[in-house]
Amino acid sequence: MNIHLKRHSNLPVHEQICQYFIDRISSKIMKDGERLPSVRQLSKELGVSLVTVQKAYQQLQQRGYVESFQGKGIFVKSTHLKEDIDDTHTNWHMVIPDYVPRAQSLSISQPLRNIRYHLGTACINGNLLHTEWIKKVTMQVIEQHPQLLGQYSSANGDMEFRKAVSDYLRTKQLSVAPEHILAVSGAQQGIELVAKTFIGPNDVVFMEAPTYPGSIDIFKSRGAQIIPIPVEHDGIDTKMLVKLCDQYHPKLLYINPTFQNPTGTTLSVKKRKELVDIAESYHFLILEDDPWSELYFKEKPPAPIKSFDTSGHVIYLKGFSKFLSPACRIGALVTEGPLLEKLIAAKSISDLGSPLLTQKIIAGLLQSKELNNVLQNLRTDLKNRGKQCIQLLHQHSSQLTFRAPNGGNTIWVKLPQHVHADLLLEYCHMKQLSFLPGSACFPTHVPNQYIRISYAGLPQEELKQAIEILCEMVNTLSSAHKYYPIESYPSF
Amino acid sequence: MNIHLKRHSNLPVHEQICQYFIDRISSKIMKDGERLPSVRQLSKELGVSLVTVQKAYQQLQQRGYVESFQGKGIFVKSTHLKEDIDDTHTNWHMVIPDYVPRAQSLSISQPLRNIRYHLGTACINGNLLHTEWIKKVTMQVIEQHPQLLGQYSSANGDMEFRKAVSDYLRTKQLSVAPEHILAVSGAQQGIELVAKTFIGPNDVVFMEAPTYPGSIDIFKSRGAQIIPIPVEHDGIDTKMLVKLCDQYHPKLLYINPTFQNPTGTTLSVKKRKELVDIAESYHFLILEDDPWSELYFKEKPPAPIKSFDTSGHVIYLKGFSKFLSPACRIGALVTEGPLLEKLIAAKSISDLGSPLLTQKIIAGLLQSKELNNVLQNLRTDLKNRGKQCIQLLHQHSSQLTFRAPNGGNTIWVKLPQHVHADLLLEYCHMKQLSFLPGSACFPTHVPNQYIRISYAGLPQEELKQAIEILCEMVNTLSSAHKYYPIESYPSF
């Protein structure tokens, strides 16, 4: 077990141990039926009292994650038939300690058996992307530079790509030189590069709560102490942020300011400027993740936080998978000075540099004259999808609370009181439907009252069926509550 | 400073501190003129005595890495004009501690100013790769599956890619199911995934000495304790390995058994089997890196170590950049059971999965009927290059010691006594030539008597000129030694 215990955290040690196992179990790193270390063993390993470990295990049992068998030990609760993961010849693998505390993004993206309606993944259906255009540009790129197929990219990225990104960002009111751009293999890698370069076990990271699940995985795997900051209708609660800055000494704030994943809220201009001021005062870094600010449905969203940064406190991250080509997995990171130099070093350690081919394709797409039209069409399509989804939700259930999206591709839905997201998910799975339970978006376990659904992943007709099924299940569970008190729900 | 001090290491603490700074300075993470923390500050931060830090700094000064200015502090020695890295608005960046101890692979791959003859990077000149064939296959792949451009890959990799790799590995006497294959973004990422999943600050990693510089970067960045094992004419010294297994408890051995980078030696079949036995006895993992076993010049090399593994101790890594397409940056990792599941989790945290497009292209190349011909031509071309390089070395200098290569693309050269590789490099830079100093290939600093040169990167005519220049410089420095004792060389 590599549990990074934080002795000076506000979270008690037994709660930290409990949280570690919840993370591993809910993201399927620990499997149904897998045995937990004995109380004695773990207490010795972590240098904590037996009582502390017992307390943690009791909580896990109460919350339904594990079960105890007299004389045998404590095991991850089997909800389904146990899969045979113990190949005899790899039995010894089970005792090798690893450094992966949580991989929620994997459990979201892994195709579940028998699932037909995927409302869980925030990606855009291939039919909505202009694959013919991408194909044409790709062919042109290869036709024009066949020799590129035999070449490596430099660690910081191809110059043509970085120039194209620089030009593109200028249209978003962000003016940066190509020299300040680092090519990354998707925004996820960008977040991970920043985390592994600047964040370690004793560092405090501030995150929006809720936030993008994949980012939580990364900061947890670095052993950071994560402090959640609530999100309001106009983005992160800056008053609370300042309060917490006095209490902790954050090294970094991770933020997704435009059509936030998962809530869909957009940070106001006022708050963007405020954030830069706060970061300057308390000397922390802001990691600004911008996956889809181009997917707006009404007015254009404000300029990136980075555009207000004159003191090098903001690292800006632009992914291209959500509106250009997911098959290329290319993004761009923007920063300067010593920060950039260390990130380039970390990038070279990670993979020596992103593929030259996919960088050249994204450069070609960004430079294409058709880009504006393509984006305009995508915006219109998504806007209509979002509208349809909202109408369907209203039509089929009166018990859900949500806000109509202004951009992006997800809706954050509050369930009626007493309908538990995990239980709802279990019922929906039986109807071949999945969504993202809100708990995945919080760094620490919270009352499970929210779900995130994406309206961009399914073909139109299937989206309609999916929302009908979802609402039906919500209504069923909600009315069932009238007959059964909440305590008697099967734990999950 | 994030120096992972190992209190129980055989290396004294002052030597560990010294090594940390040498790593950062020689891989350019610390710049010319950058200030080191004060003795008092570092002693406090690391919890070691003032004398220990002083000793470390004195050694750095004696070895020529830093210089001290009375009353001002200790600075990285300026060998050239100081570049202006202190943008006033990013001055505060200098005080942010980072977790990057060494990035030697970056300093090798970064294009140096005014360098015409790159003998340093172990990659194959684009003219030797069959870019027309790669182009044709790429076009076919896109033509046949245009919809793939709008799709993500799953975290573990595209099934068609994994099947193609499985079929290909069978031709190398390695029989593995597609389910046991994980797509990675180049072998470098494969090594990093294994390191970040299983290796942390208290873990012992065994490495060949010398070894591939990029792998040292990775294990150092995880804070591992690295124990070097000598390489003999038939690969790693297994007797020494067993001795060290008794002394330490290794968690992993990283090995490059075929045409080892940098020495070119190949591990015998006997030793391959022995290694698996040793790993089983002492319960450690073997990470087998195989970048170019297909590039043999005489008989086919032995089957991978993985093919002798019946107990899940070997993780096998196959890169495709060295003989198919570097522009795709795709490789494959082979393992099973819980190890594989945790590596997939780590992969999803790192980047959600490798690009679908580049996986499909590599799959297409591996399935192509022309693959065998292409590889045969490449072998012949490289063999001739190697032969030419050896002849030129013999012709222009009688003072170099080396073995003719049997495969791969590098030659490991021992310099005449009293010719220091770093000094030779400085002289060669003046003639627009660079090579890899042997010190980059050792996890700890060693007497600098070796250099690695690659004969595959330059066009034929330039290779000829490069070897002539290299030999001329060696001869000059060697004869200069007759007049100057070694101590009076300018330190570098």
PDB file of C-alpha atoms in Angstrom, chain A residues 4-98:
ATOM      1  CA  HIS A   4       0.293   9.150   1.413  1.00  0.00           C
ATOM      2  CA  LEU A   5      -1.002  10.003   4.887  1.00  0.00           C
ATOM      3  CA  LYS A   6      -1.173  13.688   5.656  1.00  0.00           C
ATOM      4  CA  ARG A   7      -0.667  14.128   9.393  1.00  0.00           C
ATOM      5  CA  HIS A   8      -1.550  17.826   9.331  1.00  0.00           C
ATOM      6  CA  SER A   9      -4.608  17.516   7.144  1.00  0.00           C
ATOM      7  CA  ASN A  10      -8.067  18.478   8.362  1.00  0.00           C
ATOM      8  CA  LEU A  11      -9.185  15.023   7.271  1.00  0.00           C
ATOM      9  CA  PRO A  12      -8.621  12.501  10.127  1.00  0.00           C
ATOM     10  CA  VAL A  13      -6.173   9.697   9.327  1.00  0.00           C
ATOM     11  CA  HIS A  14      -8.829   6.954   9.449  1.00  0.00           C
ATOM     12  CA  GLU A  15     -10.884   8.969   6.946  1.00  0.00           C
ATOM     13  CA  GLN A  16      -7.840   9.263   4.655  1.00  0.00           C
ATOM     14  CA  ILE A  17      -7.325   5.494   4.748  1.00  0.00           C
ATOM     15  CA  CYS A  18     -11.018   4.934   4.079  1.00  0.00           C
ATOM     16  CA  GLN A  19     -10.912   7.399   1.166  1.00  0.00           C
ATOM     17  CA  TYR A  20      -7.887   5.639  -0.343  1.00  0.00           C
ATOM     18  CA  PHE A  21      -9.768   2.334  -0.502  1.00  0.00           C
ATOM     19  CA  ILE A  22     -12.960   3.969  -1.808  1.00  0.00           C
ATOM     20  CA  ASP A  23     -10.909   5.526  -4.632  1.00  0.00           C
ATOM     21  CA  ARG A  24      -9.290   2.212  -5.527  1.00  0.00           C
ATOM     22  CA  ILE A  25     -12.524   0.230  -5.303  1.00  0.00           C
ATOM     23  CA  SER A  26     -14.777   2.668  -7.142  1.00  0.00           C
ATOM     24  CA  SER A  27     -12.302   3.046  -9.981  1.00  0.00           C
ATOM     25  CA  LYS A  28     -11.920  -0.754 -10.178  1.00  0.00           C
ATOM     26  CA  ILE A  29      -8.191  -0.846  -9.363  1.00  0.00           C
ATOM     27  CA  MET A  30      -9.241  -3.110  -6.513  1.00  0.00           C
ATOM     28  CA  LYS A  31     -11.506  -5.843  -7.794  1.00  0.00           C
ATOM     29  CA  ASP A  32     -14.576  -7.556  -6.396  1.00  0.00           C
ATOM     30  CA  GLY A  33     -13.400 -10.171  -3.923  1.00  0.00           C
ATOM     31  CA  GLU A  34      -9.875  -8.770  -3.550  1.00  0.00           C
ATOM     32  CA  ARG A  35      -8.519  -9.049  -0.040  1.00  0.00           C
ATOM     33  CA  LEU A  36      -7.508  -5.980   1.957  1.00  0.00           C
ATOM     34  CA  PRO A  37      -4.340  -6.075   4.063  1.00  0.00           C
ATOM     35  CA  SER A  38      -4.974  -7.232   7.643  1.00  0.00           C
ATOM     36  CA  VAL A  39      -5.522  -4.558  10.282  1.00  0.00           C
ATOM     37  CA  ARG A  40      -2.248  -5.478  11.958  1.00  0.00           C
ATOM     38  CA  GLN A  41      -0.286  -5.433   8.720  1.00  0.00           C
ATOM     39  CA  LEU A  42      -1.609  -2.065   7.538  1.00  0.00           C
ATOM     40  CA  SER A  43      -1.205  -0.473  10.961  1.00  0.00           C
ATOM     41  CA  LYS A  44       2.439  -1.557  10.993  1.00  0.00           C
ATOM     42  CA  GLU A  45       3.035  -0.445   7.412  1.00  0.00           C
ATOM     43  CA  LEU A  46       1.544   3.019   7.893  1.00  0.00           C
ATOM     44  CA  GLY A  47       2.814   3.515  11.426  1.00  0.00           C
ATOM     45  CA  VAL A  48      -0.674   4.212  12.787  1.00  0.00           C
ATOM     46  CA  SER A  49      -2.592   2.576  15.641  1.00  0.00           C
ATOM     47  CA  LEU A  50      -4.660  -0.570  15.205  1.00  0.00           C
ATOM     48  CA  VAL A  51      -7.715   1.412  16.261  1.00  0.00           C
ATOM     49  CA  THR A  52      -7.234   3.871  13.388  1.00  0.00           C
ATOM     50  CA  VAL A  53      -7.178   1.108  10.797  1.00  0.00           C
ATOM     51  CA  GLN A  54     -10.122  -0.646  12.441  1.00  0.00           C
ATOM     52  CA  LYS A  55     -12.099   2.561  12.295  1.00  0.00           C
ATOM     53  CA  ALA A  56     -11.313   2.974   8.592  1.00  0.00           C
ATOM     54  CA  TYR A  57     -12.336  -0.611   7.823  1.00  0.00           C
ATOM     55  CA  GLN A  58     -15.548  -0.256   9.836  1.00  0.00           C
ATOM     56  CA  GLN A  59     -16.482   2.784   7.797  1.00  0.00           C
ATOM     57  CA  LEU A  60     -15.747   0.965   4.558  1.00  0.00           C
ATOM     58  CA  GLN A  61     -18.014  -1.839   5.710  1.00  0.00           C
ATOM     59  CA  GLN A  62     -20.778   0.542   6.784  1.00  0.00           C
ATOM     60  CA  ARG A  63     -20.660   2.296   3.427  1.00  0.00           C
ATOM     61  CA  GLY A  64     -20.947  -1.042   1.676  1.00  0.00           C
ATOM     62  CA  TYR A  65     -17.543  -1.237  -0.014  1.00  0.00           C
ATOM     63  CA  VAL A  66     -16.125  -4.252   1.805  1.00  0.00           C
ATOM     64  CA  GLU A  67     -17.315  -7.271   3.717  1.00  0.00           C
ATOM     65  CA  SER A  68     -15.689  -9.200   6.517  1.00  0.00           C
ATOM     66  CA  PHE A  69     -15.532 -12.993   6.823  1.00  0.00           C
ATOM     67  CA  GLN A  70     -14.731 -14.280  10.284  1.00  0.00           C
ATOM     68  CA  GLY A  71     -11.247 -15.754  10.363  1.00  0.00           C
ATOM     69  CA  LYS A  72     -10.641 -15.089   6.674  1.00  0.00           C
ATOM     70  CA  GLY A  73     -10.243 -11.349   6.413  1.00  0.00           C
ATOM     71  CA  ILE A  74     -11.804  -8.316   4.788  1.00  0.00           C
ATOM     72  CA  PHE A  75     -12.672  -8.353   1.096  1.00  0.00           C
ATOM     73  CA  VAL A  76     -13.945  -5.942  -1.523  1.00  0.00           C
ATOM     74  CA  LYS A  77     -17.682  -6.587  -1.659  1.00  0.00           C
ATOM     75  CA  SER A  78     -18.736  -8.775  -4.554  1.00  0.00           C
ATOM     76  CA  THR A  79     -21.703  -7.219  -6.286  1.00  0.00           C
ATOM     77  CA  HIS A  80     -21.388  -9.562  -9.214  1.00  0.00           C
ATOM     78  CA  LEU A  81     -19.904 -12.941  -9.852  1.00  0.00           C
ATOM     79  CA  LYS A  82     -16.240 -12.782  -9.069  1.00  0.00           C
ATOM     80  CA  GLU A  83     -14.113 -12.691 -12.193  1.00  0.00           C
ATOM     81  CA  ASP A  84     -11.154 -14.982 -12.199  1.00  0.00           C
ATOM     82  CA  ILE A  85      -8.304 -12.521 -11.989  1.00  0.00           C
ATOM     83  CA  ASP A  86      -5.995 -14.758  -9.970  1.00  0.00           C
ATOM     84  CA  ASP A  87      -4.126 -16.537 -12.743  1.00  0.00           C
ATOM     85  CA  THR A  88      -2.000 -18.908 -10.711  1.00  0.00           C
ATOM     86  CA  HIS A  89       1.148 -17.779 -12.462  1.00  0.00           C
ATOM     87  CA  THR A  90       0.567 -14.130 -11.623  1.00  0.00           C
ATOM     88  CA  ASN A  91      -0.583 -14.628  -8.033  1.00  0.00           C
ATOM     89  CA  TRP A  92       2.537 -12.953  -6.709  1.00  0.00           C
ATOM     90  CA  HIS A  93       1.561  -9.778  -8.625  1.00  0.00           C
ATOM     91  CA  MET A  94      -1.083  -9.136  -5.980  1.00  0.00           C
ATOM     92  CA  VAL A  95       1.527  -8.356  -3.340  1.00  0.00           C
ATOM     93  CA  ILE A  96       3.530  -5.858  -5.404  1.00  0.00           C
ATOM     94  CA  PRO A  97       2.726  -2.423  -3.982  1.00  0.00           C
ATOM     95  CA  ASP A  98       1.821   0.119  -6.642  1.00  0.00           C
TER      96      ASP A  98
END
